[in-house]
């Protein structure tokens, strides 16, 4: 019974991503969208915290939102998978529930 | 929604005459809008309209009138790029009226 | 310039696109600059993300307003202060930002960079040196 969690806030602006990652269960997926995609960048002061808390879950980031913000795929941290809008739709359809962290 | 008629094709515009969908613009439409504004398009006016379209393409805004005149002065010389001449070409305001003809949104800062 | 000219600083602390703040700020700056005020912009915290290069919004259906920053010089907005610590925290450098220039009227229209990277301490002093500070 896995959950797909979406986070749409910048981790530099709110605690939402870290709170989400502190509540997720093993096997869940976390997808960073909109301003949440900044949480997927490697080499930031938050990258270690995200990698540490996210160790038990599958981490994803939405490619369209990365592109809008000028973040090259090469800047995404190791262990985070880039997906596109179609992939997002597929994930929602195939998961038991979706939880939006606003 | 009101519309311009370009050889039988309707192109929607807002209550002030600015077209709704920027990609609807064609040179033929520019002539139709100019006619509605009681302006006859000539080389000088086309130069201003083309300049505005290039400016929008590059910066994604329609420039304020002061910026427009300064930029025209720089690219086409002071005999075109001055207030008096630009208002002769576009009596209801070079930025406002030329932007309308160029199919751009109303310039930022115009009320 | 009359004595009524005031120093305005627009403080940008939000990322683009996720909220409307960044785009609204830019619009207000352009309007304010058209009224002959002395306008400067500051980018700190997530605001530094507004200036990244290669933004491409086709996939999200929003207008890419980042090219408009390059028009600011035409509006005589020539000082864009960017906070070094905010860049560092986000793993960004000046190279990740757009090259934004203005033409210096007093120096034979030489093209000069508008972005000035300043420390957090300097940013505080810049804020303290304004008549009006507007936050976005």
GROMACS .gro file of C-alpha atoms in nm:
model
  349
    1UNK     CA    1   0.000   0.000   0.000
    2UNK     CA    2   0.242   0.263  -0.123
    3UNK     CA    3   0.174   0.635  -0.132
    4UNK     CA    4   0.286   0.893  -0.386
    5UNK     CA    5   0.377   1.217  -0.210
    6UNK     CA    6   0.408   1.541  -0.406
    7UNK     CA    7   0.593   1.847  -0.276
    8UNK     CA    8   0.556   2.181  -0.454
    9UNK     CA    9   0.741   2.421  -0.223
   10UNK     CA   10   1.105   2.523  -0.231
   11UNK     CA   11   1.292   2.358   0.058
   12UNK     CA   12   1.477   2.687   0.112
   13UNK     CA   13   1.149   2.868   0.177
   14UNK     CA   14   0.951   2.620   0.389
   15UNK     CA   15   1.008   2.298   0.585
   16UNK     CA   16   0.759   2.109   0.367
   17UNK     CA   17   1.004   1.878   0.186
   18UNK     CA   18   1.192   1.784   0.503
   19UNK     CA   19   0.864   1.729   0.690
   20UNK     CA   20   0.734   1.509   0.408
   21UNK     CA   21   1.055   1.308   0.403
   22UNK     CA   22   1.031   1.266   0.782
   23UNK     CA   23   0.682   1.113   0.757
   24UNK     CA   24   0.705   0.886   0.453
   25UNK     CA   25   0.705   0.507   0.488
   26UNK     CA   26   0.951   0.266   0.331
   27UNK     CA   27   0.850   0.197  -0.029
   28UNK     CA   28   0.666   0.527  -0.078
   29UNK     CA   29   0.753   0.764  -0.361
   30UNK     CA   30   0.818   1.137  -0.332
   31UNK     CA   31   0.783   1.355  -0.641
   32UNK     CA   32   0.915   1.710  -0.639
   33UNK     CA   33   0.713   1.945  -0.860
   34UNK     CA   34   0.683   2.323  -0.921
   35UNK     CA   35   0.913   2.508  -0.677
   36UNK     CA   36   0.968   2.173  -0.505
   37UNK     CA   37   1.216   2.081  -0.779
   38UNK     CA   38   1.482   2.297  -0.611
   39UNK     CA   39   1.495   2.019  -0.350
   40UNK     CA   40   1.633   1.783  -0.613
   41UNK     CA   41   1.948   1.986  -0.681
   42UNK     CA   42   2.279   1.837  -0.575
   43UNK     CA   43   2.549   2.058  -0.421
   44UNK     CA   44   2.314   2.273  -0.217
   45UNK     CA   45   2.323   2.312   0.161
   46UNK     CA   46   2.010   2.091   0.181
   47UNK     CA   47   2.121   1.811  -0.052
   48UNK     CA   48   2.263   1.595   0.229
   49UNK     CA   49   1.948   1.627   0.440
   50UNK     CA   50   1.730   1.527   0.145
   51UNK     CA   51   1.952   1.228   0.061
   52UNK     CA   52   1.964   1.122   0.428
   53UNK     CA   53   1.591   1.141   0.495
   54UNK     CA   54   1.501   1.008   0.151
   55UNK     CA   55   1.709   0.691   0.178
   56UNK     CA   56   1.410   0.458   0.229
   57UNK     CA   57   1.189   0.598  -0.047
   58UNK     CA   58   1.193   0.652  -0.422
   59UNK     CA   59   1.272   1.013  -0.510
   60UNK     CA   60   1.151   1.171  -0.834
   61UNK     CA   61   1.156   1.517  -0.989
   62UNK     CA   62   0.940   1.658  -1.268
   63UNK     CA   63   1.147   1.745  -1.577
   64UNK     CA   64   0.914   2.014  -1.713
   65UNK     CA   65   0.943   2.211  -1.389
   66UNK     CA   66   1.322   2.175  -1.390
   67UNK     CA   67   1.338   2.308  -1.745
   68UNK     CA   68   1.110   2.603  -1.666
   69UNK     CA   69   1.353   2.708  -1.391
   70UNK     CA   70   1.667   2.665  -1.600
   71UNK     CA   71   1.798   2.373  -1.393
   72UNK     CA   72   1.993   2.137  -1.612
   73UNK     CA   73   1.931   1.764  -1.554
   74UNK     CA   74   2.301   1.735  -1.471
   75UNK     CA   75   2.242   1.932  -1.151
   76UNK     CA   76   1.995   1.679  -1.011
   77UNK     CA   77   2.140   1.488  -0.716
   78UNK     CA   78   2.232   1.120  -0.748
   79UNK     CA   79   1.948   0.888  -0.650
   80UNK     CA   80   1.673   1.117  -0.779
   81UNK     CA   81   1.497   1.012  -1.100
   82UNK     CA   82   1.371   1.267  -1.351
   83UNK     CA   83   1.027   1.194  -1.497
   84UNK     CA   84   0.798   1.388  -1.733
   85UNK     CA   85   0.428   1.484  -1.712
   86UNK     CA   86   0.318   1.156  -1.870
   87UNK     CA   87   0.524   0.967  -1.615
   88UNK     CA   88   0.359   1.172  -1.339
   89UNK     CA   89   0.014   1.072  -1.466
   90UNK     CA   90   0.119   0.706  -1.480
   91UNK     CA   91   0.248   0.722  -1.124
   92UNK     CA   92  -0.078   0.873  -0.995
   93UNK     CA   93  -0.277   0.603  -1.178
   94UNK     CA   94  -0.068   0.317  -1.046
   95UNK     CA   95  -0.032   0.422  -0.681
   96UNK     CA   96  -0.275   0.345  -0.400
   97UNK     CA   97  -0.309   0.705  -0.291
   98UNK     CA   98  -0.158   1.045  -0.356
   99UNK     CA   99  -0.077   1.293  -0.083
  100UNK     CA  100  -0.002   1.654  -0.174
  101UNK     CA  101   0.225   1.838   0.069
  102UNK     CA  102   0.129   2.204   0.020
  103UNK     CA  103  -1.598   3.897  -2.827
  104UNK     CA  104  -1.536   4.152  -3.099
  105UNK     CA  105  -1.314   4.060  -3.392
  106UNK     CA  106  -1.123   4.206  -3.686
  107UNK     CA  107  -1.214   4.076  -4.031
  108UNK     CA  108  -0.906   3.978  -4.235
  109UNK     CA  109  -1.030   3.865  -4.578
  110UNK     CA  110  -1.316   3.676  -4.415
  111UNK     CA  111  -1.119   3.536  -4.120
  112UNK     CA  112  -1.221   3.663  -3.776
  113UNK     CA  113  -0.939   3.762  -3.538
  114UNK     CA  114  -1.058   3.824  -3.181
  115UNK     CA  115  -0.964   4.140  -2.993
  116UNK     CA  116  -1.037   4.287  -2.651
  117UNK     CA  117  -1.254   4.592  -2.580
  118UNK     CA  118  -0.960   4.824  -2.655
  119UNK     CA  119  -0.870   4.656  -2.985
  120UNK     CA  120  -0.565   4.454  -2.876
  121UNK     CA  121  -0.575   4.105  -3.027
  122UNK     CA  122  -0.640   3.823  -2.782
  123UNK     CA  123  -0.405   3.563  -2.924
  124UNK     CA  124  -0.064   3.703  -3.016
  125UNK     CA  125   0.003   3.424  -3.265
  126UNK     CA  126  -0.296   3.540  -3.474
  127UNK     CA  127  -0.092   3.833  -3.607
  128UNK     CA  128  -0.015   3.871  -3.978
  129UNK     CA  129   0.096   4.174  -4.182
  130UNK     CA  130  -0.252   4.173  -4.339
  131UNK     CA  131  -0.404   4.197  -3.992
  132UNK     CA  132  -0.176   4.494  -3.918
  133UNK     CA  133  -0.327   4.677  -4.214
  134UNK     CA  134  -0.679   4.599  -4.091
  135UNK     CA  135  -0.605   4.723  -3.737
  136UNK     CA  136  -0.436   5.035  -3.878
  137UNK     CA  137  -0.742   5.110  -4.087
  138UNK     CA  138  -0.963   5.076  -3.777
  139UNK     CA  139  -0.730   5.325  -3.608
  140UNK     CA  140  -0.756   5.555  -3.911
  141UNK     CA  141  -0.387   5.517  -3.989
  142UNK     CA  142  -0.237   5.451  -4.331
  143UNK     CA  143   0.063   5.219  -4.302
  144UNK     CA  144   0.380   5.338  -4.478
  145UNK     CA  145   0.750   5.246  -4.458
  146UNK     CA  146   0.816   5.455  -4.147
  147UNK     CA  147   0.522   5.308  -3.959
  148UNK     CA  148   0.615   4.957  -4.067
  149UNK     CA  149   0.967   5.017  -3.939
  150UNK     CA  150   0.828   5.106  -3.595
  151UNK     CA  151   0.587   4.812  -3.594
  152UNK     CA  152   0.863   4.570  -3.696
  153UNK     CA  153   1.092   4.715  -3.434
  154UNK     CA  154   0.826   4.655  -3.166
  155UNK     CA  155   0.774   4.298  -3.275
  156UNK     CA  156   1.149   4.230  -3.259
  157UNK     CA  157   1.170   4.394  -2.917
  158UNK     CA  158   0.887   4.176  -2.790
  159UNK     CA  159   1.041   3.864  -2.937
  160UNK     CA  160   1.368   3.934  -2.758
  161UNK     CA  161   1.247   4.067  -2.421
  162UNK     CA  162   0.886   3.943  -2.393
  163UNK     CA  163   0.751   4.290  -2.320
  164UNK     CA  164   0.610   4.581  -2.516
  165UNK     CA  165   0.835   4.875  -2.423
  166UNK     CA  166   0.710   5.192  -2.255
  167UNK     CA  167   0.690   5.492  -2.488
  168UNK     CA  168   1.003   5.657  -2.347
  169UNK     CA  169   1.200   5.336  -2.397
  170UNK     CA  170   1.058   5.289  -2.746
  171UNK     CA  171   1.153   5.637  -2.865
  172UNK     CA  172   1.502   5.611  -2.719
  173UNK     CA  173   1.556   5.274  -2.884
  174UNK     CA  174   1.420   5.396  -3.220
  175UNK     CA  175   1.649   5.697  -3.198
  176UNK     CA  176   1.942   5.466  -3.151
  177UNK     CA  177   1.857   5.226  -3.434
  178UNK     CA  178   1.695   5.464  -3.688
  179UNK     CA  179   1.836   5.804  -3.598
  180UNK     CA  180   1.704   6.119  -3.426
  181UNK     CA  181   1.489   6.232  -3.723
  182UNK     CA  182   1.259   5.932  -3.657
  183UNK     CA  183   1.336   5.874  -3.291
  184UNK     CA  184   1.183   6.185  -3.140
  185UNK     CA  185   0.855   6.253  -2.964
  186UNK     CA  186   0.708   6.489  -3.222
  187UNK     CA  187   0.765   6.264  -3.522
  188UNK     CA  188   0.653   5.950  -3.343
  189UNK     CA  189   0.327   6.118  -3.239
  190UNK     CA  190   0.277   6.229  -3.600
  191UNK     CA  191   0.305   5.866  -3.708
  192UNK     CA  192   0.083   5.739  -3.426
  193UNK     CA  193  -0.134   6.026  -3.296
  194UNK     CA  194  -0.292   5.824  -3.013
  195UNK     CA  195   0.047   5.734  -2.867
  196UNK     CA  196   0.337   5.559  -3.040
  197UNK     CA  197   0.361   5.278  -2.787
  198UNK     CA  198  -0.012   5.216  -2.742
  199UNK     CA  199  -0.121   5.246  -3.102
  200UNK     CA  200   0.183   5.088  -3.265
  201UNK     CA  201   0.169   4.796  -3.021
  202UNK     CA  202  -0.192   4.738  -3.113
  203UNK     CA  203  -0.103   4.730  -3.483
  204UNK     CA  204   0.197   4.507  -3.408
  205UNK     CA  205  -0.033   4.258  -3.236
  206UNK     CA  206   0.133   4.299  -2.897
  207UNK     CA  207  -0.023   4.347  -2.554
  208UNK     CA  208  -0.075   4.697  -2.424
  209UNK     CA  209   0.262   4.831  -2.303
  210UNK     CA  210   0.338   4.773  -1.936
  211UNK     CA  211   0.266   5.091  -1.745
  212UNK     CA  212  -0.002   5.227  -1.976
  213UNK     CA  213  -0.337   5.285  -1.810
  214UNK     CA  214   1.573   6.446  -1.206
  215UNK     CA  215   1.393   6.658  -0.950
  216UNK     CA  216   1.424   6.647  -0.573
  217UNK     CA  217   1.108   6.435  -0.569
  218UNK     CA  218   1.306   6.140  -0.702
  219UNK     CA  219   1.316   5.870  -0.441
  220UNK     CA  220   1.536   5.568  -0.411
  221UNK     CA  221   1.330   5.250  -0.453
  222UNK     CA  222   1.459   4.903  -0.380
  223UNK     CA  223   1.258   4.601  -0.492
  224UNK     CA  224   1.349   4.303  -0.275
  225UNK     CA  225   1.295   3.966  -0.445
  226UNK     CA  226   1.298   3.659  -0.222
  227UNK     CA  227   1.078   3.413  -0.417
  228UNK     CA  228   1.153   3.167  -0.694
  229UNK     CA  229   0.988   3.229  -1.033
  230UNK     CA  230   0.675   3.042  -1.155
  231UNK     CA  231   0.573   2.866  -0.829
  232UNK     CA  232   0.404   3.188  -0.720
  233UNK     CA  233   0.319   3.509  -0.907
  234UNK     CA  234   0.543   3.731  -0.689
  235UNK     CA  235   0.847   3.733  -0.917
  236UNK     CA  236   0.655   3.828  -1.230
  237UNK     CA  237   0.450   4.090  -1.044
  238UNK     CA  238   0.765   4.244  -0.902
  239UNK     CA  239   0.921   4.277  -1.245
  240UNK     CA  240   0.606   4.438  -1.380
  241UNK     CA  241   0.591   4.691  -1.096
  242UNK     CA  242   0.961   4.769  -1.146
  243UNK     CA  243   0.901   4.849  -1.513
  244UNK     CA  244   0.606   5.071  -1.425
  245UNK     CA  245   0.800   5.246  -1.148
  246UNK     CA  246   1.101   5.302  -1.371
  247UNK     CA  247   0.880   5.460  -1.637
  248UNK     CA  248   0.797   5.730  -1.379
  249UNK     CA  249   1.156   5.849  -1.339
  250UNK     CA  250   1.225   5.704  -0.998
  251UNK     CA  251   1.565   5.573  -0.897
  252UNK     CA  252   1.502   5.199  -0.904
  253UNK     CA  253   1.731   4.917  -0.791
  254UNK     CA  254   1.657   4.547  -0.740
  255UNK     CA  255   1.782   4.302  -0.482
  256UNK     CA  256   1.780   3.923  -0.518
  257UNK     CA  257   1.827   3.710  -0.210
  258UNK     CA  258   1.709   3.376  -0.071
  259UNK     CA  259   1.508   3.196  -0.343
  260UNK     CA  260   1.492   3.522  -0.539
  261UNK     CA  261   1.831   3.438  -0.692
  262UNK     CA  262   1.659   3.157  -0.885
  263UNK     CA  263   1.474   3.422  -1.090
  264UNK     CA  264   1.795   3.509  -1.273
  265UNK     CA  265   1.906   3.161  -1.387
  266UNK     CA  266   1.981   3.121  -1.757
  267UNK     CA  267   1.819   2.872  -1.997
  268UNK     CA  268   1.469   2.889  -1.847
  269UNK     CA  269   1.227   2.704  -2.076
  270UNK     CA  270   0.861   2.710  -1.972
  271UNK     CA  271   0.707   2.542  -2.278
  272UNK     CA  272   0.638   2.223  -2.078
  273UNK     CA  273   0.449   2.400  -1.799
  274UNK     CA  274   0.234   2.640  -2.002
  275UNK     CA  275   0.356   2.957  -1.829
  276UNK     CA  276   0.512   3.266  -1.987
  277UNK     CA  277   0.891   3.270  -1.962
  278UNK     CA  278   0.952   3.621  -1.832
  279UNK     CA  279   1.325   3.577  -1.773
  280UNK     CA  280   1.421   3.757  -2.101
  281UNK     CA  281   1.255   4.071  -1.962
  282UNK     CA  282   1.535   4.110  -1.706
  283UNK     CA  283   1.763   4.190  -2.000
  284UNK     CA  284   1.538   4.487  -2.094
  285UNK     CA  285   1.582   4.653  -1.754
  286UNK     CA  286   1.880   4.852  -1.880
  287UNK     CA  287   1.651   5.027  -2.131
  288UNK     CA  288   1.443   5.137  -1.832
  289UNK     CA  289   1.754   5.270  -1.658
  290UNK     CA  290   1.740   4.997  -1.396
  291UNK     CA  291   2.109   4.917  -1.393
  292UNK     CA  292   2.175   4.779  -1.046
  293UNK     CA  293   2.066   4.423  -0.971
  294UNK     CA  294   2.218   4.322  -0.639
  295UNK     CA  295   2.255   3.945  -0.593
  296UNK     CA  296   2.347   3.802  -0.254
  297UNK     CA  297   2.655   3.578  -0.250
  298UNK     CA  298   2.543   3.366   0.047
  299UNK     CA  299   2.207   3.294  -0.118
  300UNK     CA  300   2.387   3.172  -0.431
  301UNK     CA  301   2.625   2.957  -0.223
  302UNK     CA  302   2.343   2.789  -0.027
  303UNK     CA  303   2.180   2.689  -0.355
  304UNK     CA  304   2.498   2.563  -0.521
  305UNK     CA  305   2.485   2.845  -0.776
  306UNK     CA  306   2.755   3.074  -0.911
  307UNK     CA  307   2.745   3.390  -1.122
  308UNK     CA  308   2.795   3.165  -1.427
  309UNK     CA  309   2.453   3.008  -1.367
  310UNK     CA  310   2.283   3.347  -1.404
  311UNK     CA  311   2.186   3.533  -1.720
  312UNK     CA  312   2.433   3.786  -1.854
  313UNK     CA  313   2.237   4.108  -1.800
  314UNK     CA  314   2.391   4.430  -1.929
  315UNK     CA  315   2.312   4.798  -1.958
  316UNK     CA  316   2.457   5.069  -2.177
  317UNK     CA  317   2.629   5.344  -1.983
  318UNK     CA  318   2.516   5.675  -2.134
  319UNK     CA  319   2.800   5.861  -1.959
  320UNK     CA  320   3.066   5.626  -2.094
  321UNK     CA  321   2.997   5.627  -2.471
  322UNK     CA  322   2.723   5.364  -2.431
  323UNK     CA  323   2.970   5.100  -2.314
  324UNK     CA  324   2.797   4.776  -2.216
  325UNK     CA  325   2.840   4.698  -1.848
  326UNK     CA  326   2.709   4.417  -1.628
  327UNK     CA  327   2.397   4.500  -1.426
  328UNK     CA  328   2.437   4.216  -1.177
  329UNK     CA  329   2.647   4.302  -0.874
  330UNK     CA  330   2.715   4.017  -0.636
  331UNK     CA  331   2.724   4.146  -0.277
  332UNK     CA  332   2.765   3.985   0.065
  333UNK     CA  333   2.477   3.949   0.311
  334UNK     CA  334   2.630   4.226   0.522
  335UNK     CA  335   2.649   4.457   0.221
  336UNK     CA  336   2.290   4.371   0.125
  337UNK     CA  337   2.174   4.484   0.468
  338UNK     CA  338   2.346   4.818   0.421
  339UNK     CA  339   2.196   4.858   0.072
  340UNK     CA  340   1.848   4.803   0.218
  341UNK     CA  341   1.913   5.058   0.492
  342UNK     CA  342   2.011   5.318   0.232
  343UNK     CA  343   1.671   5.346   0.055
  344UNK     CA  344   1.372   5.576   0.074
  345UNK     CA  345   1.127   5.299  -0.010
  346UNK     CA  346   1.172   4.921   0.009
  347UNK     CA  347   0.913   4.700  -0.160
  348UNK     CA  348   0.907   4.329  -0.083
  349UNK     CA  349   0.813   4.048  -0.316
   0.00000   0.00000   0.00000
